[in-house]
Structure formats: C-alpha cells, structure tokens
Amino acid sequence: MTAELVRGQNHPLSQARLEIRVSAGKPIVAGITIGDADGAVRGVEWVAHPGAPTLPGLEVSRQAAADHRLAVDLDALPEAVHRLSVLLALPVGVGGPLSFGAVAAPFVAVTGLDGTEVASYTITGLDAESAVVALELYRRQGAWKVRAVGQGYAGGLAELLTDQGLPQARQLAATINDAVASGVARSVAAPPPRTQDGDRTRQTAAPAPRPDPSGSPYGTFPGPAPTRPGGYGGPTPPADPSAVTQPSAPTGGPVDYSHPRRANAAPPPPPPTAPPSAPGHPARPVAGDATGWSMEERLYNQVWGMFEDLARAVASYRSAVDFAESRMDKELDQALSDPRSRIGRQGDAAREAARAKHDQLVDQARQSLDRDVAQLVSEAEVVEPALPAAYARWDNPVWHAYRVPMEMPMAMRLGDLHVPESEQLRIPLLARLPLERGIWVDAGRAGALDGAFNDAYDLRRLAMEAAVSHTARLLAVHPPGEFTVHVIDAAGSGAQALAPLVQTGVLAAPPAQGAAGVMDTLGRLTQRVDLVQMAVRGGASDALPPGFDTAQQLLVVNDFPHGFDDRAVTQLRYLADEGPAVGVHLMMVADREDASAYGPLLDPLWRSLLRLTPVPDDHLADPWVGHAWTYEPPLAPPGSQVITQALHQVADARRAWDR
C-alpha cells in the first residue's frame, strides 16, 4: 500500500533498488546530492546532475524534462553515504517558468523496480521558489527511510546547494544550468499533445509491467520502462532482484503499437489490415496502427512511438551493461581484498565466477535488445513505404505521384536517426509544422562517423545542399501561396547549390547579395514581425496593410556572418527569437567558428536553433533518456531529379493560384 506523505513525514524502505519518479507538467531539472553522517555534501563530485548524471548507485536524467525516473541502488552506495537529497529546479535561460508557483505542484514517488509505489509526496505551497529539496533518503541504525521535505529556495540551485554546505555551490549551479541549456539545444523536442475540435483531448496511458516467465539468478540495474503498451521499450525490472528483467515474448495476440502520449479514448482504433499471426509468433505490424484522427496522424504517432521504444530499449540495455560491469568490479575487489584468496585457485575461481556472471548478464541484456530491435525493424518495414510525402525519404516512390497539397501536414521529415546498437534501424526525425524553432545547418569542420574526411569546401557545399533539401521539402508540403522563401547569400558562394530554387522560380526574389542586400532583406522581415506583433496584441489582425503576404516566411542565410554588421546581427537575433511566433522562420548555414569574434553574444542564437549537420553526426539527443543519436541528413539520391521535379510542381501550382 502506498504511503502518501505530508511534509516532514517519513516511511521505511524495504528495498535497496528503487526508482524515484517525478512529474511536474513542465520541464524541470532533477538531481541528487549525497551527504555524509552529518548531512554535509563534501564536494561537487557528491552531486548527480545533468552534467554528471551517474554516480555509484545513482543515475539521474541528463536534461530537463516534465517527467523523470531517477535510479537508486542503496546497496551500491559508498559506506560514507548516509543521506540522499532529491533536488528539483526550474531550468534557467530556456524561456520556461521562473518559479514553481507558475507550474502544477510537482509529484514525487518512490517505487520498486516493478513500478509499485512505496511512498509518494505532492509538493504543495511553493510560490516564488525556483528550486526545492523534494525528498530525503537517509540511513539510521542500518535501515533506510524516506522523508518528505518540500524545502524551497527562491535563490534557485545556488542557494539550495549553499544550504547543503557545498563550498562551490554557485559554480556548480552555473555548470548545471549550462548543461541543461546545452541539452535543450541538442534535444529533439517530444511531440506535444495535439487537440482538435475542443473535446478531442489526448490522454496518457500508463504502461503495464510485463513479467518475465523465464527467471534468472541475476537482476539488472533499473532502466527506463517501456512506454507503449505491448511496445518494445526494453526490460522492466521486477521487484525481486533475483529475477531476470527481460520482456515477455509475444503470445500471438495483437500488439498495441499506440504511443501513450497520443493515446485517446475517443478515436476508434484503426481497422485490422494484416492477417492474424500464427499462434506462438509475434503479431504482424500494421502501418498506421496507432491512435489518431487521420492516417497521417496515426503514422506520426507510430513513428514517435517507435522512436521512444528504441530509445528506452537501448537505455535499458546500456544500464544493464553498466550494472554488470560495476557488479563485476565489486566482486573482484571483494575477492582480492582477502590476502588468503588473492593468489591461488580460490582467487582464480572467484575472478572467473565474477566474469561469468558479467558475461551472462550482458548476454541476456543483448538478447532482449535484439528481440526488441527485430520487432521494431519489422514495424519499420511496413511503416516506411506507407509514409506520406512530408514524412518520406526522397527515394520513396510516393514522390513519383507527388501533387501539391491543399493543406499543411502535421510534420515533415528532417532526416533519419539511429544508435550504434541498431545500425540497421533508421527512425524518421519528424518535426511539427509550423516550425517552433529555427534550423542551423552546421558548415563547420567535423569528421564524418563513417571515417570519410571532408575539407572545409566540401562541408560548406554539403551544408548548402542539405539546406536546399530542407527548403524544398518545406515548399513541397505547404499549399500554394502559404510558404514564402527568402535567401541571403551575401558572397554568392551558394549559387550552385541554390540553382534548383532559383531556376524553378520558387523564391520570393533572387538571393540577396552584399551588405545592402543583407540589410534590405532583414529590414523587410523585421518590419513584418513588428507589424504582425502589433496587430495580434491590438486584436486588429484585419488592419494589416493591403496586399500583405500572410504566408509563412522562411529566411535562408548562407555563409554567416559574411556581409553582416552589428545592426544586421541584432536583427537576425530578433528574427530568431520573435519570428517563429508570427510565422517568420530562420535557417542558418554557417560555421560557428566564423562568428567567433562576437564571443558569447551569439550563444543564445546558436542555442535557439536546432543544429543539423550535412554529414552523419551523433549530436542529437532524444527527449526521454538523453542518449546521443546519429543524425543523417535527408539528401536526394545521387543523380536524382526528384527535388527539381517537386519544385517545378510547386512553381506551377503557385502561378495557377495567383491567377
């Protein structure tokens, strides 16, 4: 039975391996400080936070999120540790709430590895505080207990850490804030709930734990749990650490591919379109087998569900491997600590037994991951051919039947993602439309992950080709007259790559060149942002000038900061910050080193943009566990004319629309 704690109340803990689950409704930072017998935090190395997420017996989230799962193994903590304090804080400098009084009351629960709640606490009464000590796990007379604390700090993390006796509190708080800001910049944003027709709300479905029928002499370190009912989210650790934590094999019934963040009781389930599976075999995946009000939305939900399932399956595998290694190290240390067993057959047998346990646990985790990946690969094989043009790769046959759409899609494809553990499985990176943040195609020096070397010229050329690919897709997925593209190419270095856009006539004007062209283009777009903002704030959107272009606007900037003076840089930052809210979007093709003379002045600009690369690179993080994913740009096959053909149709449709 769950103990619902109030402030100051404690509750005994009967399990050593626990999860601390946090839910706040808005992205927050979670961390854990380690205290000695006097409750003192001895140094920065005694704090688990997004910049240093793992310590012996502890693992916290690598980035700010609305929901967290913190892993705690009390038996793996050093002997000097007598107290764990769970910290929550609002991220700084990312545009979120400034105090807990502006968000829903955070909810914290201590659970066993099977998800059973041991104790829970809703932190009420917070107002101006921006950091809070939520819970405290402490050891007294050899037994561990949890206490509800709820102590808030208006001075944020710095004040909280200072109160815990950490001498370097302000420096560590700045480090944590920098790590969170960096994580936000590199993280792929999770899809927000999409509501339609007022009452069609999306409700999160709680995943049911999946028991394992096989049994095993070893447990695994608690990893993230699966999030799609019946999905492939990796092992869910049971309450008994002597039981194996592998997902159960499918039993032949229908697999529910629905994504819980998109689960909905109102829409009818998709009709079965695949023959039933033979008993004892996995259910056959079906394209669009997810909740949604249209096939497009179902596919969107299904792709994001696959993304989350793979992220959590890989996280669970990595956690199991980490735990196997730490357990082997601990057993080897114990075997070598006794001089009598250090040398001889007894010592050799102990070392062999420790390595055998390690290998067995890693093999079990790998088998579980391989099974999950195989299921997702089979799902991808039916989903990929069924994707609409906005979601599809350029080599998908759907582009051969392309027609300019009459309405904007939910999202568009920005490339593919994969992780080293499943090289064969590519997950489409889908971004919601209209774009919520700008795009930065990084033209800086980078070594391709495939070992290929690209010099500076090649990278700039590839970056511009990638930008043209993104721009062409944006034009192709919008209805005629609803998307306008402007280009700044101050030095004219992108003329060759821009040829498909220029020759088909889909640009609003020829690419602007020189300092005068830069100032003219930026001046018109900043004036547009000002006009729309004034109209919206004054409730007079019908008072815009006659002939005002109401289409979404995209500004593509090549070779920044060439041709930009201080005023132009200020206008560019203004467009990046204020433009997306009023339909003006930014796509930068730039090498950050070229703008190094501006120093930290441009750091907010780079962080506000989604960084993409022209070559495969593992710089993006998923929004659930924060692991790095390898991104691959969506380039057309060599020699293909698919982009040019699509742009010709866009130009023809635009001319017909203007008549």
Coordinates of C-alpha atoms in Angstrom, one line a residue, residues 81-646:
V81 CA 27.0 7.9 2.4
H82 CA 24.1 8.4 4.9
R83 CA 21.8 10.8 3.1
L84 CA 20.4 11.4 -0.4
S85 CA 18.5 14.6 -1.2
V86 CA 16.4 14.7 -4.3
L87 CA 16.6 18.2 -5.9
L88 CA 14.2 19.8 -8.3
A89 CA 14.8 23.1 -10.1
L90 CA 13.4 25.2 -12.9
P91 CA 15.8 25.5 -15.8
V92 CA 17.4 28.9 -16.3
G93 CA 17.6 30.8 -19.6
V94 CA 15.4 28.5 -21.7
G95 CA 12.2 30.5 -21.7
G96 CA 10.4 28.5 -19.1
P97 CA 8.6 29.4 -15.9
L98 CA 10.6 31.4 -13.3
S99 CA 9.0 30.0 -10.1
F100 CA 7.2 26.8 -9.0
G101 CA 4.2 29.0 -8.2
A102 CA 3.6 29.2 -12.0
V103 CA 3.5 25.4 -12.5
A104 CA 1.5 22.5 -11.2
A105 CA 2.5 21.1 -7.9
P106 CA 5.4 18.6 -8.5
F107 CA 4.6 15.0 -7.7
V108 CA 7.3 12.6 -6.5
A109 CA 7.0 8.9 -5.9
V110 CA 9.4 6.3 -4.7
T111 CA 8.7 3.0 -6.4
G112 CA 10.1 -0.5 -6.6
L113 CA 11.5 -1.9 -9.8
D114 CA 8.1 -3.3 -10.8
G115 CA 6.6 0.2 -10.6
T116 CA 4.8 -0.4 -7.3
E117 CA 4.7 2.8 -5.3
V118 CA 6.3 2.7 -1.9
A119 CA 5.7 6.3 -0.9
S120 CA 4.6 9.5 -2.7
Y121 CA 4.6 13.2 -2.0
T122 CA 2.9 16.1 -3.7
I123 CA 4.9 19.3 -3.1
T124 CA 2.4 22.0 -2.3
G125 CA 2.7 25.5 -1.0
L126 CA 5.5 26.6 -3.4
D127 CA 5.4 30.2 -4.7
A128 CA 8.5 32.2 -5.6
E129 CA 10.8 29.3 -5.2
S130 CA 12.7 28.1 -8.2
A131 CA 14.5 25.1 -6.5
V132 CA 13.3 22.6 -3.9
V133 CA 14.5 19.7 -1.9
A134 CA 11.7 17.2 -2.6
L135 CA 12.7 14.1 -0.7
E136 CA 15.4 12.8 1.5
L137 CA 16.5 9.2 1.8
Y138 CA 18.5 8.7 4.9
R139 CA 20.1 5.8 6.8
R140 CA 19.5 5.4 10.5
Q141 CA 20.7 2.4 12.5
G142 CA 21.4 0.5 9.4
A143 CA 17.9 1.0 7.9
W144 CA 16.9 3.4 5.1
K145 CA 13.9 5.6 5.3
V146 CA 12.4 8.3 3.0
R147 CA 11.2 11.7 4.3
A148 CA 9.1 14.3 2.6
V149 CA 10.9 17.6 2.8
G150 CA 9.5 20.2 0.3
Q151 CA 12.0 22.9 1.3
G152 CA 12.0 25.6 -1.4
Y153 CA 14.6 28.2 -2.3
A154 CA 13.8 31.5 -4.1
G155 CA 17.5 31.9 -4.9
G156 CA 17.5 28.8 -7.0
L157 CA 20.1 26.0 -7.2
A158 CA 22.9 28.2 -5.9
E159 CA 21.0 28.9 -2.7
L160 CA 19.9 25.3 -2.3
L161 CA 23.4 23.9 -2.7
T162 CA 24.9 26.5 -0.4
D163 CA 22.4 25.5 2.2
Q164 CA 23.6 21.9 1.8
G165 CA 27.1 23.0 2.8
L166 CA 28.7 22.8 -0.7
P167 CA 31.6 25.4 -0.9
Q168 CA 31.4 25.5 -4.8
A169 CA 27.6 26.0 -4.8
R170 CA 27.5 28.9 -7.3
Q171 CA 30.0 27.4 -9.7
L172 CA 28.1 24.0 -9.7
A173 CA 24.8 25.8 -10.2
A174 CA 26.2 27.5 -13.2
T175 CA 27.6 24.2 -14.5
I176 CA 24.2 22.6 -14.2
N177 CA 22.4 25.4 -15.9
D178 CA 24.9 25.3 -18.8
A179 CA 24.5 21.6 -19.1
V180 CA 20.7 21.9 -19.2
A181 CA 20.8 24.8 -21.8
S182 CA 23.1 22.7 -23.9
G183 CA 20.8 19.7 -23.5
V184 CA 17.8 21.7 -24.6
A185 CA 19.7 23.0 -27.7
R186 CA 20.6 19.5 -28.8
S187 CA 17.5 17.7 -27.8
V188 CA 14.8 16.7 -30.2
A189 CA 11.6 18.1 -28.8
A190 CA 9.0 15.5 -27.9
P191 CA 5.7 15.9 -29.8
P192 CA 3.2 18.0 -27.9
P193 CA -0.4 16.8 -27.5
R194 CA -2.5 17.8 -30.4
T195 CA -6.1 18.7 -29.7
Q196 CA -8.8 19.0 -32.3
D197 CA -12.4 20.2 -32.0
G198 CA -12.2 21.2 -28.4
D199 CA -13.1 17.9 -26.7
R200 CA -10.8 15.6 -28.5
T201 CA -8.1 15.6 -25.9
R202 CA -5.2 13.2 -25.7
Q203 CA -4.7 11.2 -22.5
T204 CA -1.6 9.4 -21.4
A205 CA -2.0 5.7 -21.0
A206 CA 0.0 4.1 -18.2
P207 CA 2.1 1.2 -19.4
A208 CA 1.5 -2.1 -17.7
P209 CA 4.6 -4.0 -16.4
R210 CA 5.5 -7.1 -18.4
P211 CA 6.6 -10.0 -16.3
D212 CA 9.2 -12.4 -17.4
P213 CA 8.4 -16.1 -17.4
S214 CA 12.0 -17.5 -17.7
G215 CA 13.7 -16.5 -14.4
S216 CA 17.4 -15.9 -13.8
P217 CA 19.9 -15.7 -11.0
Y218 CA 20.7 -12.1 -11.6
G219 CA 18.9 -8.8 -11.8
T220 CA 19.7 -5.7 -13.9
F221 CA 20.2 -2.1 -13.0
P222 CA 16.9 -0.3 -13.3
G223 CA 16.5 1.1 -16.7
P224 CA 13.7 3.2 -18.3
A225 CA 10.5 1.3 -18.6
P226 CA 8.6 0.7 -21.9
T227 CA 6.1 3.4 -22.7
R228 CA 3.9 1.9 -25.4
P229 CA 1.6 -0.8 -24.0
G230 CA 2.9 -4.0 -25.6
G231 CA 5.7 -2.0 -27.2
Y232 CA 9.3 -2.8 -27.2
G233 CA 10.7 -0.4 -24.5
G234 CA 13.3 -2.8 -23.1
P235 CA 13.3 -4.7 -19.8
T236 CA 11.1 -3.7 -16.9
P237 CA 12.9 -4.7 -13.7
P238 CA 10.9 -6.7 -11.2
A239 CA 10.6 -6.2 -7.5
D240 CA 12.7 -9.2 -6.7
P241 CA 16.3 -8.5 -7.8
S242 CA 16.9 -12.2 -8.2
A243 CA 14.5 -12.4 -11.2
V244 CA 15.6 -11.6 -14.7
T245 CA 14.2 -8.4 -16.2
Q246 CA 13.5 -9.3 -19.8
P247 CA 10.3 -8.5 -21.6
S248 CA 8.0 -11.4 -22.2
A249 CA 7.8 -12.9 -25.6
P250 CA 4.7 -12.0 -27.7
T251 CA 2.0 -14.6 -27.4
G252 CA 0.4 -14.2 -30.8
G253 CA -2.3 -11.7 -29.9
P254 CA -2.5 -8.2 -31.4
V255 CA 0.4 -5.9 -30.4
D256 CA -0.7 -2.4 -29.4
Y257 CA 1.6 0.0 -31.2
S258 CA -0.2 3.1 -29.8
H259 CA 2.0 5.7 -28.3
P260 CA 0.9 6.6 -24.8
R261 CA 1.4 10.3 -25.2
R262 CA -1.0 10.1 -28.1
A263 CA -3.4 7.5 -26.6
N264 CA -7.0 8.6 -26.9
A265 CA -10.3 7.1 -25.9
A266 CA -12.3 8.9 -28.4
P267 CA -10.9 7.9 -31.9
P268 CA -11.8 4.5 -33.0
P269 CA -9.0 2.0 -33.2
P270 CA -7.5 1.5 -36.7
P271 CA -9.1 -1.3 -38.6
P272 CA -7.0 -4.5 -38.9
T273 CA -5.3 -4.6 -42.3
A274 CA -3.0 -7.5 -41.8
P275 CA -3.9 -11.2 -41.5
P276 CA -3.7 -12.6 -37.9
S277 CA -0.4 -14.1 -36.8
A278 CA 0.1 -17.8 -36.2
P279 CA -0.1 -18.8 -32.5
G280 CA 3.2 -18.5 -30.8
H281 CA 4.6 -15.9 -33.3
P282 CA 4.8 -12.1 -32.9
A283 CA 1.8 -10.1 -34.2
R284 CA 2.4 -8.7 -37.6
P285 CA 2.9 -4.9 -37.5
V286 CA 0.5 -2.7 -39.5
A287 CA 1.2 0.8 -40.8
G288 CA -0.9 3.4 -39.0
D289 CA -1.7 1.0 -36.1
A290 CA -1.8 3.9 -33.6
T291 CA -4.4 6.3 -32.3
G292 CA -5.3 9.4 -34.3
W293 CA -8.0 11.2 -36.3
S294 CA -6.4 10.6 -39.7
M295 CA -4.0 8.1 -41.3
E296 CA -1.4 10.9 -41.3
E297 CA -1.7 11.4 -37.5
R298 CA -1.6 7.7 -36.8
L299 CA 1.6 7.3 -38.8
Y300 CA 3.0 10.3 -37.0
N301 CA 2.2 8.8 -33.6
Q302 CA 3.5 5.4 -34.7
V303 CA 6.9 6.8 -35.8
W304 CA 7.3 8.7 -32.5
G305 CA 6.3 5.5 -30.6
M306 CA 9.0 3.6 -32.4
F307 CA 11.5 6.3 -31.6
E308 CA 10.6 6.2 -27.9
D309 CA 10.6 2.4 -27.7
L310 CA 14.0 2.2 -29.3
A311 CA 15.4 4.9 -27.0
R312 CA 14.2 3.2 -23.9
A313 CA 15.2 -0.3 -25.1
V314 CA 18.8 0.9 -25.7
A315 CA 18.8 2.8 -22.4
S316 CA 17.8 -0.3 -20.6
Y317 CA 20.5 -2.3 -22.4
R318 CA 23.2 0.2 -21.5
S319 CA 22.0 0.4 -17.9
A320 CA 22.2 -3.4 -17.7
V321 CA 25.7 -3.5 -19.1
D322 CA 26.8 -0.7 -16.7
F323 CA 25.4 -2.6 -13.8
A324 CA 27.1 -5.8 -14.9
E325 CA 30.4 -4.1 -15.1
S326 CA 30.0 -2.4 -11.7
R327 CA 28.9 -5.6 -10.1
M328 CA 31.9 -7.5 -11.6
D329 CA 34.3 -4.8 -10.3
K330 CA 32.8 -5.0 -6.8
E331 CA 33.0 -8.8 -6.7
L332 CA 36.6 -8.7 -8.0
D333 CA 37.5 -6.2 -5.3
Q334 CA 36.0 -8.4 -2.6
A335 CA 37.8 -11.4 -4.0
L336 CA 41.1 -9.6 -3.9
S337 CA 40.6 -7.9 -0.6
D338 CA 41.5 -11.1 1.3
P339 CA 45.2 -11.8 1.1
R340 CA 44.5 -15.5 1.6
S341 CA 42.4 -15.8 -1.5
R342 CA 44.3 -13.3 -3.7
I343 CA 46.7 -15.9 -5.1
G344 CA 45.9 -19.4 -5.9
R345 CA 43.0 -21.5 -7.1
Q346 CA 40.4 -19.8 -4.8
G347 CA 41.3 -16.3 -6.2
D348 CA 41.2 -17.6 -9.8
A349 CA 37.8 -19.2 -9.3
A350 CA 36.4 -16.1 -7.8
R351 CA 37.6 -14.0 -10.7
E352 CA 36.2 -16.5 -13.2
A353 CA 32.9 -16.6 -11.4
A354 CA 32.6 -12.8 -11.4
R355 CA 33.4 -12.6 -15.2
A356 CA 31.0 -15.4 -15.9
K357 CA 28.2 -13.6 -14.1
H358 CA 29.1 -10.4 -16.0
D359 CA 29.0 -12.2 -19.4
Q360 CA 25.7 -13.9 -18.6
L361 CA 24.0 -10.7 -17.6
V362 CA 25.3 -8.8 -20.7
D363 CA 24.3 -11.7 -23.0
Q364 CA 20.8 -11.7 -21.5
A365 CA 20.5 -7.9 -22.0
R366 CA 21.7 -8.2 -25.6
Q367 CA 19.3 -10.9 -26.4
S368 CA 16.4 -8.8 -25.0
L369 CA 17.6 -5.8 -27.0
D370 CA 18.0 -7.8 -30.2
R371 CA 14.4 -9.1 -29.8
D372 CA 13.1 -5.6 -29.3
V373 CA 15.1 -4.3 -32.3
A374 CA 13.9 -7.1 -34.5
Q375 CA 10.3 -6.3 -33.7
L376 CA 10.9 -2.6 -34.4
V377 CA 12.6 -3.4 -37.7
S378 CA 9.6 -5.4 -38.8
E379 CA 7.4 -2.5 -37.9
A380 CA 9.6 0.0 -39.8
E381 CA 9.5 -2.2 -42.9
V382 CA 5.7 -1.7 -43.2
V383 CA 5.6 1.9 -41.9
E384 CA 8.3 3.4 -44.2
P385 CA 6.5 2.6 -47.5
A386 CA 3.2 3.9 -46.2
L387 CA 4.5 7.3 -45.2
P388 CA 3.1 10.4 -47.0
A389 CA 5.4 12.7 -48.9
A390 CA 6.0 15.0 -46.0
Y391 CA 7.3 12.1 -43.9
A392 CA 9.0 10.1 -46.6
R393 CA 12.6 10.0 -47.8
W394 CA 13.4 11.5 -51.2
D395 CA 13.8 8.0 -52.6
N396 CA 10.3 6.9 -51.6
P397 CA 8.1 6.1 -54.6
V398 CA 5.4 8.4 -53.1
W399 CA 7.3 11.3 -54.6
H400 CA 6.7 9.9 -58.1
A401 CA 3.0 10.6 -57.6
Y402 CA 3.5 13.9 -55.8
R403 CA 0.9 16.6 -56.1
V404 CA 1.0 20.0 -54.3
P405 CA -1.1 19.6 -51.2
M406 CA -4.2 21.7 -50.3
E407 CA -3.4 21.8 -46.6
M408 CA -0.4 21.8 -44.4
P409 CA 0.7 18.4 -42.9
M410 CA 1.3 17.8 -39.2
A411 CA 5.0 17.4 -39.6
M412 CA 7.9 17.0 -42.1
R413 CA 10.9 14.8 -42.1
L414 CA 14.3 16.4 -41.2
G415 CA 16.4 13.3 -41.6
D416 CA 17.0 9.9 -40.0
L417 CA 18.2 8.8 -36.6
H418 CA 19.9 5.7 -35.4
V419 CA 22.0 4.4 -32.4
P420 CA 25.1 2.2 -32.6
E421 CA 23.3 -0.8 -31.0
S422 CA 20.9 -1.0 -34.0
E423 CA 22.6 0.4 -37.1
Q424 CA 20.1 -1.3 -39.4
L425 CA 17.1 0.6 -37.9
R426 CA 16.5 4.2 -39.0
I427 CA 13.9 6.3 -37.3
P428 CA 12.5 9.3 -39.2
L429 CA 13.1 12.6 -37.5
L430 CA 9.7 14.3 -37.8
A431 CA 9.4 18.0 -36.8
R432 CA 6.0 19.5 -36.2
L433 CA 4.7 22.3 -38.5
P434 CA 4.7 25.2 -38.4
L435 CA 8.3 25.1 -37.2
E436 CA 8.7 26.0 -33.5
R437 CA 12.4 26.8 -33.7
G438 CA 14.8 27.7 -36.5
I439 CA 17.3 25.4 -38.1
W440 CA 21.1 25.7 -38.1
V441 CA 22.9 23.5 -40.8
D442 CA 26.4 23.4 -39.4
A443 CA 29.0 24.0 -42.0
G444 CA 31.9 23.8 -39.6
R445 CA 34.7 21.2 -39.6
A446 CA 33.6 17.8 -38.5
G447 CA 34.8 14.3 -39.1
A448 CA 32.1 12.0 -40.6
L449 CA 31.3 9.0 -38.4
D450 CA 31.9 6.7 -41.4
G451 CA 35.6 7.8 -41.4
A452 CA 35.3 9.9 -44.6
F453 CA 37.3 13.2 -44.5
N454 CA 35.6 16.4 -45.6
D455 CA 37.5 19.5 -46.1
A456 CA 36.1 23.0 -45.4
Y457 CA 34.9 23.5 -49.0
D458 CA 33.2 20.1 -49.2
L459 CA 31.4 20.7 -45.9
R460 CA 30.1 24.1 -46.9
R461 CA 28.9 22.7 -50.2
L462 CA 27.2 19.7 -48.5
A463 CA 25.7 22.0 -45.9
M464 CA 24.1 24.2 -48.5
E465 CA 22.8 21.2 -50.4
A466 CA 21.2 20.0 -47.1
A467 CA 19.7 23.4 -46.6
V468 CA 18.2 23.3 -50.1
S469 CA 16.8 19.9 -49.4
H470 CA 15.1 21.1 -46.3
T471 CA 13.8 24.2 -48.0
A472 CA 12.5 22.2 -51.0
R473 CA 10.6 19.9 -48.7
L474 CA 9.1 22.8 -46.8
L475 CA 7.9 24.3 -50.1
A476 CA 6.6 21.0 -51.3
V477 CA 4.5 20.2 -48.2
H478 CA 2.7 23.6 -48.0
P479 CA -0.3 24.6 -50.1
P480 CA 0.2 27.1 -52.9
G481 CA 0.8 30.6 -51.6
E482 CA 1.2 29.6 -47.9
F483 CA 5.0 29.5 -47.8
T484 CA 7.5 32.1 -49.0
V485 CA 11.3 31.7 -49.1
H486 CA 13.9 34.5 -48.9
V487 CA 17.6 33.8 -49.3
I488 CA 20.6 35.8 -48.2
D489 CA 23.8 34.7 -50.0
A490 CA 26.0 37.7 -49.3
A491 CA 29.1 36.4 -51.1
G492 CA 27.3 34.4 -53.7
S493 CA 29.1 31.2 -52.6
G494 CA 26.0 29.1 -52.6
A495 CA 24.9 29.8 -56.2
Q496 CA 25.5 26.3 -57.4
A497 CA 23.5 24.6 -54.6
L498 CA 20.8 27.2 -54.8
A499 CA 20.2 26.6 -58.5
P500 CA 17.2 24.3 -58.1
L501 CA 15.4 27.0 -56.1
V502 CA 16.4 29.9 -58.4
Q503 CA 15.8 28.1 -61.7
T504 CA 12.3 26.9 -60.8
G505 CA 11.3 30.3 -59.6
V506 CA 10.0 29.3 -56.2
L507 CA 11.9 32.1 -54.3
A508 CA 10.2 35.4 -53.4
A509 CA 13.2 37.2 -55.0
P510 CA 16.7 36.4 -56.3
P511 CA 19.2 35.7 -53.4
A512 CA 20.2 38.9 -51.7
Q513 CA 23.9 39.6 -52.1
G514 CA 26.3 42.1 -50.5
A515 CA 25.8 44.2 -47.4
A516 CA 23.0 46.2 -49.0
G517 CA 21.1 43.1 -49.9
V518 CA 21.5 41.8 -46.3
M519 CA 20.2 45.0 -44.8
D520 CA 17.2 45.2 -47.2
T521 CA 16.1 41.6 -46.6
L522 CA 16.5 41.8 -42.8
G523 CA 14.8 45.1 -42.7
R524 CA 11.7 43.9 -44.5
L525 CA 11.4 40.8 -42.3
T526 CA 11.9 42.6 -39.0
Q527 CA 9.3 45.1 -40.1
R528 CA 6.9 42.3 -40.9
V529 CA 7.4 40.8 -37.4
D530 CA 6.8 44.2 -35.8
L531 CA 3.6 44.7 -37.8
V532 CA 2.1 41.2 -37.0
Q533 CA 3.0 41.5 -33.4
M534 CA 1.3 44.9 -33.1
A535 CA -1.8 43.6 -34.9
V536 CA -2.0 40.5 -32.7
R537 CA -1.5 42.4 -29.5
G538 CA -4.1 45.0 -30.5
G539 CA -6.6 42.4 -31.7
A540 CA -6.6 44.1 -35.1
S541 CA -5.3 41.4 -37.4
D542 CA -7.6 42.7 -40.2
A543 CA -5.8 46.1 -40.1
L544 CA -2.6 44.8 -41.8
P545 CA -1.7 46.7 -45.0
P546 CA -3.4 45.8 -48.2
G547 CA -1.5 43.1 -50.2
F548 CA 0.2 41.9 -47.0
D549 CA 1.7 38.5 -47.6
T550 CA 0.1 36.3 -44.9
A551 CA 2.1 33.2 -45.9
Q552 CA 4.7 31.6 -43.6
Q553 CA 8.1 33.1 -44.3
L554 CA 11.5 31.3 -44.3
L555 CA 14.8 33.2 -44.4
V556 CA 17.8 31.1 -45.5
V557 CA 21.1 32.7 -44.6
N558 CA 24.3 31.3 -46.2
D559 CA 27.8 31.9 -45.1
F560 CA 27.0 33.9 -41.9
P561 CA 28.4 36.4 -40.8
H562 CA 29.8 37.5 -44.2
G563 CA 28.0 40.7 -45.1
F564 CA 26.6 41.3 -41.6
D565 CA 27.4 44.3 -39.5
D566 CA 26.4 44.7 -35.8
R567 CA 23.0 46.0 -36.7
A568 CA 22.3 43.1 -39.0
V569 CA 23.4 40.6 -36.4
T570 CA 21.0 42.2 -33.9
Q571 CA 18.1 42.0 -36.4
L572 CA 19.0 38.3 -37.1
R573 CA 18.8 37.5 -33.4
Y574 CA 15.5 39.4 -33.2
L575 CA 14.1 37.2 -36.0
A576 CA 15.3 34.0 -34.4
D577 CA 13.7 35.0 -31.0
E578 CA 10.5 36.6 -32.1
G579 CA 9.9 35.3 -35.7
P580 CA 8.5 31.8 -35.2
A581 CA 5.6 33.1 -33.1
V582 CA 4.4 35.2 -36.0
G583 CA 5.3 32.9 -38.9
V584 CA 8.9 34.0 -39.7
H585 CA 11.4 31.2 -39.6
L586 CA 15.2 31.1 -39.9
M587 CA 17.5 28.6 -41.5
M588 CA 21.2 29.3 -41.0
V589 CA 24.0 27.7 -43.0
A590 CA 27.1 28.7 -41.0
D591 CA 30.3 27.7 -39.3
R592 CA 30.2 28.8 -35.7
E593 CA 34.0 29.5 -35.8
D594 CA 33.5 32.1 -38.5
A595 CA 31.4 34.2 -36.0
S596 CA 33.8 33.6 -33.0
A597 CA 34.7 37.3 -33.0
Y598 CA 31.3 38.0 -31.5
G599 CA 32.1 35.8 -28.5
P600 CA 29.3 34.8 -26.2
L601 CA 27.0 37.4 -27.7
L602 CA 25.7 34.9 -30.2
D603 CA 25.5 31.9 -27.8
P604 CA 21.7 32.4 -27.3
L605 CA 21.3 32.4 -31.1
W606 CA 23.0 29.1 -31.6
R607 CA 21.2 27.5 -28.7
S608 CA 17.8 28.7 -30.1
L609 CA 18.3 26.8 -33.3
L610 CA 18.1 23.1 -34.0
R611 CA 21.6 22.1 -35.1
L612 CA 21.7 19.7 -38.0
T613 CA 24.7 18.5 -39.9
P614 CA 25.4 17.8 -43.6
V615 CA 27.2 14.5 -42.8
P616 CA 26.3 11.8 -40.3
D617 CA 27.0 13.0 -36.7
D618 CA 25.9 11.9 -33.2
H619 CA 25.0 15.3 -31.8
L620 CA 21.2 15.0 -31.3
A621 CA 19.6 13.6 -28.1
D622 CA 16.3 12.0 -27.6
P623 CA 13.8 13.7 -25.2
W624 CA 13.3 10.7 -22.9
V625 CA 16.7 9.4 -21.7
G626 CA 19.0 12.0 -23.4
H627 CA 21.3 9.5 -25.2
A628 CA 23.1 10.6 -28.3
W629 CA 21.7 9.6 -31.7
T630 CA 23.4 9.7 -35.0
Y631 CA 21.7 12.1 -37.4
E632 CA 21.7 11.6 -41.2
P633 CA 20.6 14.4 -43.5
P634 CA 17.7 13.8 -46.0
L635 CA 19.6 14.2 -49.2
A636 CA 18.2 13.0 -52.6
P637 CA 19.9 10.0 -54.2
P638 CA 22.9 11.0 -56.5
G639 CA 21.7 12.0 -59.9
S640 CA 18.0 12.1 -58.9
Q641 CA 15.9 14.9 -60.2
V642 CA 13.1 14.4 -57.6
I643 CA 13.7 17.7 -55.8
T644 CA 13.7 19.7 -59.0
Q645 CA 10.6 18.0 -60.2
A646 CA 8.8 18.7 -57.0

